[in-house]
PDB file of C-alpha atoms in Angstrom:
ATOM      1  CA  MET A   1     -23.085   1.933 -64.576  1.00  0.00           C
ATOM      2  CA  GLN A   2     -26.017   3.548 -62.862  1.00  0.00           C
ATOM      3  CA  GLY A   3     -28.636   4.923 -65.399  1.00  0.00           C
ATOM      4  CA  LYS A   4     -26.787   3.153 -68.350  1.00  0.00           C
ATOM      5  CA  ASP A   5     -27.716  -0.008 -70.236  1.00  0.00           C
ATOM      6  CA  PRO A   6     -25.266  -2.820 -69.497  1.00  0.00           C
ATOM      7  CA  LYS A   7     -25.949  -4.362 -72.825  1.00  0.00           C
ATOM      8  CA  LYS A   8     -24.112  -1.412 -74.373  1.00  0.00           C
ATOM      9  CA  ALA A   9     -21.025  -1.416 -71.986  1.00  0.00           C
ATOM     10  CA  ASP A  10     -17.868  -3.112 -73.116  1.00  0.00           C
ATOM     11  CA  GLU A  11     -17.414  -4.352 -69.476  1.00  0.00           C
ATOM     12  CA  PHE A  12     -20.348  -6.609 -69.844  1.00  0.00           C
ATOM     13  CA  LYS A  13     -20.341  -7.439 -73.500  1.00  0.00           C
ATOM     14  CA  ASP A  14     -19.559 -11.105 -72.858  1.00  0.00           C
ATOM     15  CA  HIS A  15     -22.153 -11.475 -70.236  1.00  0.00           C
ATOM     16  CA  THR A  16     -25.054  -9.882 -72.319  1.00  0.00           C
ATOM     17  CA  GLY A  17     -23.954 -11.633 -75.543  1.00  0.00           C
ATOM     18  CA  LYS A  18     -24.058  -8.759 -78.096  1.00  0.00           C
ATOM     19  CA  GLY A  19     -27.061 -10.539 -79.818  1.00  0.00           C
ATOM     20  CA  ARG A  20     -26.186 -14.113 -78.843  1.00  0.00           C
ATOM     21  CA  GLN A  21     -28.167 -16.232 -76.636  1.00  0.00           C
ATOM     22  CA  ASP A  22     -25.307 -17.416 -74.669  1.00  0.00           C
ATOM     23  CA  TYR A  23     -25.333 -17.924 -70.869  1.00  0.00           C
ATOM     24  CA  VAL A  24     -22.233 -16.493 -69.402  1.00  0.00           C
ATOM     25  CA  TRP A  25     -21.459 -15.842 -65.884  1.00  0.00           C
ATOM     26  CA  GLY A  26     -18.315 -14.772 -63.606  1.00  0.00           C
ATOM     27  CA  ARG A  27     -17.510 -14.290 -59.953  1.00  0.00           C
ATOM     28  CA  THR A  28     -16.053 -10.942 -58.811  1.00  0.00           C
ATOM     29  CA  LEU A  29     -13.823  -9.976 -56.022  1.00  0.00           C
ATOM     30  CA  THR A  30     -16.867  -8.438 -54.259  1.00  0.00           C
ATOM     31  CA  GLY A  31     -18.620 -10.417 -51.316  1.00  0.00           C
ATOM     32  CA  LEU A  32     -21.334  -9.502 -48.779  1.00  0.00           C
ATOM     33  CA  ARG A  33     -20.913 -10.375 -45.124  1.00  0.00           C
ATOM     34  CA  VAL A  34     -23.732 -10.605 -42.764  1.00  0.00           C
ATOM     35  CA  PRO A  35     -22.743  -8.060 -39.684  1.00  0.00           C
ATOM     36  CA  GLU A  36     -22.886  -9.669 -36.171  1.00  0.00           C
ATOM     37  CA  GLY A  37     -26.360  -9.486 -34.924  1.00  0.00           C
ATOM     38  CA  TRP A  38     -28.045  -9.546 -38.237  1.00  0.00           C
ATOM     39  CA  GLU A  39     -27.964 -13.277 -38.923  1.00  0.00           C
ATOM     40  CA  ASN A  40     -30.843 -15.271 -39.974  1.00  0.00           C
ATOM     41  CA  GLY A  41     -32.306 -13.005 -42.505  1.00  0.00           C
ATOM     42  CA  LYS A  42     -32.786 -10.138 -40.127  1.00  0.00           C
ATOM     43  CA  LYS A  43     -33.821  -6.956 -41.733  1.00  0.00           C
ATOM     44  CA  ASP A  44     -33.604  -3.230 -40.727  1.00  0.00           C
ATOM     45  CA  THR A  45     -37.204  -2.509 -39.985  1.00  0.00           C
ATOM     46  CA  GLY A  46     -36.787   1.149 -40.812  1.00  0.00           C
ATOM     47  CA  THR A  47     -35.350   0.556 -44.422  1.00  0.00           C
ATOM     48  CA  ASN A  48     -36.845  -2.889 -44.946  1.00  0.00           C
ATOM     49  CA  LYS A  49     -33.477  -3.755 -46.216  1.00  0.00           C
ATOM     50  CA  TYR A  50     -30.473  -6.048 -45.175  1.00  0.00           C
ATOM     51  CA  PRO A  51     -27.388  -4.552 -43.615  1.00  0.00           C
ATOM     52  CA  ARG A  52     -24.237  -6.184 -45.201  1.00  0.00           C
ATOM     53  CA  ILE A  53     -20.578  -5.542 -44.970  1.00  0.00           C
ATOM     54  CA  CYS A  54     -19.116  -5.209 -48.600  1.00  0.00           C
ATOM     55  CA  LEU A  55     -15.943  -7.159 -49.153  1.00  0.00           C
ATOM     56  CA  ILE A  56     -13.343  -6.974 -51.906  1.00  0.00           C
ATOM     57  CA  GLY A  57     -11.342 -10.107 -51.538  1.00  0.00           C
ATOM     58  CA  ALA A  58     -11.319 -10.769 -47.763  1.00  0.00           C
ATOM     59  CA  GLU A  59     -11.064  -7.152 -46.915  1.00  0.00           C
ATOM     60  CA  GLU A  60     -14.039  -5.264 -45.273  1.00  0.00           C
ATOM     61  CA  LYS A  61     -14.669  -2.128 -47.164  1.00  0.00           C
ATOM     62  CA  GLY A  62     -17.811  -0.526 -45.927  1.00  0.00           C
ATOM     63  CA  LEU A  63     -21.395  -1.152 -44.793  1.00  0.00           C
ATOM     64  CA  ILE A  64     -24.328  -1.094 -47.448  1.00  0.00           C
ATOM     65  CA  GLN A  65     -28.101  -1.871 -47.135  1.00  0.00           C
ATOM     66  CA  VAL A  66     -29.367  -4.294 -49.871  1.00  0.00           C
ATOM     67  CA  PRO A  67     -32.790  -5.167 -50.911  1.00  0.00           C
ATOM     68  CA  GLU A  68     -34.560  -8.459 -51.350  1.00  0.00           C
ATOM     69  CA  GLY A  69     -33.680 -10.225 -54.487  1.00  0.00           C
ATOM     70  CA  SER A  70     -35.824 -13.067 -56.370  1.00  0.00           C
ATOM     71  CA  GLY A  71     -34.945 -11.594 -59.905  1.00  0.00           C
ATOM     72  CA  LYS A  72     -36.500  -8.156 -59.377  1.00  0.00           C
ATOM     73  CA  VAL A  73     -35.057  -5.643 -61.637  1.00  0.00           C
ATOM     74  CA  ILE A  74     -32.322  -3.248 -60.324  1.00  0.00           C
ATOM     75  CA  VAL A  75     -33.598   0.431 -60.228  1.00  0.00           C
ATOM     76  CA  GLU A  76     -30.507   1.676 -58.334  1.00  0.00           C
ATOM     77  CA  CYS A  77     -26.987   0.178 -57.901  1.00  0.00           C
ATOM     78  CA  ASP A  78     -24.196   1.281 -55.706  1.00  0.00           C
ATOM     79  CA  ASP A  79     -21.537   2.546 -58.095  1.00  0.00           C
ATOM     80  CA  VAL A  80     -18.544   1.380 -55.968  1.00  0.00           C
ATOM     81  CA  PHE A  81     -19.569  -2.239 -55.123  1.00  0.00           C
ATOM     82  CA  GLY A  82     -21.953  -2.841 -58.024  1.00  0.00           C
ATOM     83  CA  VAL A  83     -24.584  -4.418 -55.889  1.00  0.00           C
ATOM     84  CA  ALA A  84     -28.394  -3.503 -56.012  1.00  0.00           C
ATOM     85  CA  THR A  85     -29.699  -0.810 -53.564  1.00  0.00           C
ATOM     86  CA  GLU A  86     -33.182  -0.409 -54.984  1.00  0.00           C
ATOM     87  CA  VAL A  87     -35.184  -3.013 -56.788  1.00  0.00           C
ATOM     88  CA  ARG A  88     -38.795  -3.290 -58.319  1.00  0.00           C
ATOM     89  CA  ASP A  89     -40.976  -6.194 -59.381  1.00  0.00           C
ATOM     90  CA  VAL A  90     -41.476  -5.210 -63.094  1.00  0.00           C
ATOM     91  CA  PRO A  91     -43.273  -7.837 -65.214  1.00  0.00           C
ATOM     92  CA  PHE A  92     -41.349  -8.874 -68.662  1.00  0.00           C
ATOM     93  CA  PRO A  93     -41.145  -7.055 -70.902  1.00  0.00           C
ATOM     94  CA  HIS A  94     -39.529  -4.629 -68.540  1.00  0.00           C
ATOM     95  CA  LYS A  95     -38.471  -1.905 -70.962  1.00  0.00           C
ATOM     96  CA  GLY A  96     -35.826   0.477 -69.460  1.00  0.00           C
ATOM     97  CA  TYR A  97     -34.578  -1.996 -66.969  1.00  0.00           C
ATOM     98  CA  ASN A  98     -31.565  -4.270 -67.957  1.00  0.00           C
ATOM     99  CA  ALA A  99     -30.300  -5.953 -64.806  1.00  0.00           C
ATOM    100  CA  HIS A 100     -31.787  -8.345 -62.197  1.00  0.00           C
ATOM    101  CA  TRP A 101     -30.994  -8.799 -58.458  1.00  0.00           C
ATOM    102  CA  TYR A 102     -30.774 -12.345 -56.664  1.00  0.00           C
ATOM    103  CA  PHE A 103     -29.827 -12.169 -53.022  1.00  0.00           C
ATOM    104  CA  ASN A 104     -29.444 -14.741 -50.085  1.00  0.00           C
ATOM    105  CA  PRO A 105     -30.486 -13.031 -46.843  1.00  0.00           C
ATOM    106  CA  SER A 106     -29.721 -16.182 -44.782  1.00  0.00           C
ATOM    107  CA  PRO A 107     -26.284 -17.605 -45.971  1.00  0.00           C
ATOM    108  CA  ARG A 108     -24.590 -20.506 -44.206  1.00  0.00           C
ATOM    109  CA  LEU A 109     -21.564 -20.095 -42.109  1.00  0.00           C
ATOM    110  CA  ASP A 110     -18.554 -20.032 -44.401  1.00  0.00           C
ATOM    111  CA  GLU A 111     -16.298 -22.775 -43.072  1.00  0.00           C
ATOM    112  CA  ILE A 112     -12.956 -20.967 -44.275  1.00  0.00           C
ATOM    113  CA  SER A 113     -13.811 -17.304 -43.398  1.00  0.00           C
ATOM    114  CA  GLY A 114     -15.974 -18.200 -40.229  1.00  0.00           C
ATOM    115  CA  HIS A 115     -18.409 -15.493 -41.249  1.00  0.00           C
ATOM    116  CA  TYR A 116     -21.816 -15.698 -43.135  1.00  0.00           C
ATOM    117  CA  ASP A 117     -20.632 -14.555 -46.563  1.00  0.00           C
ATOM    118  CA  VAL A 118     -22.039 -14.771 -50.181  1.00  0.00           C
ATOM    119  CA  ALA A 119     -19.981 -14.078 -53.334  1.00  0.00           C
ATOM    120  CA  VAL A 120     -21.284 -11.510 -55.794  1.00  0.00           C
ATOM    121  CA  ASP A 121     -21.263 -12.690 -59.381  1.00  0.00           C
ATOM    122  CA  ARG A 122     -22.656 -11.556 -62.564  1.00  0.00           C
ATOM    123  CA  GLY A 123     -24.011 -13.174 -65.651  1.00  0.00           C
ATOM    124  CA  SER A 124     -26.260 -13.201 -68.579  1.00  0.00           C
ATOM    125  CA  TYR A 125     -30.183 -13.574 -68.059  1.00  0.00           C
ATOM    126  CA  TRP A 126     -32.449 -14.472 -71.073  1.00  0.00           C
ATOM    127  CA  HIS A 127     -36.061 -14.159 -70.999  1.00  0.00           C
ATOM    128  CA  HIS A 128     -36.516 -16.243 -74.228  1.00  0.00           C
ATOM    129  CA  GLY A 129     -37.879 -13.525 -76.459  1.00  0.00           C
ATOM    130  CA  GLY A 130     -36.099 -11.336 -79.007  1.00  0.00           C
ATOM    131  CA  ASP A 131     -33.266  -9.217 -77.674  1.00  0.00           C
ATOM    132  CA  ALA A 132     -34.113  -9.796 -74.074  1.00  0.00           C
ATOM    133  CA  MET A 133     -30.659 -10.526 -72.659  1.00  0.00           C
ATOM    134  CA  CYS A 134     -30.071  -8.878 -69.343  1.00  0.00           C
ATOM    135  CA  LEU A 135     -27.248  -8.774 -66.813  1.00  0.00           C
ATOM    136  CA  TYR A 136     -27.954 -10.517 -63.429  1.00  0.00           C
ATOM    137  CA  VAL A 137     -26.311  -9.706 -60.289  1.00  0.00           C
ATOM    138  CA  ASN A 138     -26.169 -12.627 -57.911  1.00  0.00           C
ATOM    139  CA  ALA A 139     -25.276 -12.647 -54.190  1.00  0.00           C
ATOM    140  CA  ASN A 140     -26.622 -16.045 -53.394  1.00  0.00           C
ATOM    141  CA  TYR A 141     -23.693 -18.538 -53.021  1.00  0.00           C
ATOM    142  CA  GLU A 142     -20.763 -19.095 -50.583  1.00  0.00           C
ATOM    143  CA  ARG A 143     -17.665 -17.095 -51.323  1.00  0.00           C
ATOM    144  CA  TRP A 144     -15.215 -20.054 -51.123  1.00  0.00           C
ATOM    145  CA  ASP A 145     -16.748 -22.778 -53.127  1.00  0.00           C
ATOM    146  CA  ALA A 146     -14.667 -24.111 -56.098  1.00  0.00           C
ATOM    147  CA  ASP A 147     -17.216 -23.715 -58.892  1.00  0.00           C
TER     148      ASP A 147
END
């Protein structure tokens, strides 16, 4: 999806509403795990990003560095795992940007996995103006909660 508008992609039509102002979200099989030694929000001082192990289900697939979140627009996204690799703070209206990144750098210990994990979910994001529906990519919450 890199370089493409998710509002025009069939994969995300339910998330972006296709002109509706609905709020839709869904969990993915992707998760992010804090590697040992990087707990408590520790950042790589060279890249100013957070090292994370990408998970598909419970299986560790590779290491990635992710930026801070806070709703910043996604400038670049990892094509394999679908998580942000570069973000920017762009005020609304943010023409040319269609996805936002939220990220918890200090997740709690997951009682089931025994690791510091977060789930990655995606959903609609509406700025209350015109056709302003965006996709959000959210890595904030525990992987195993029931909601």
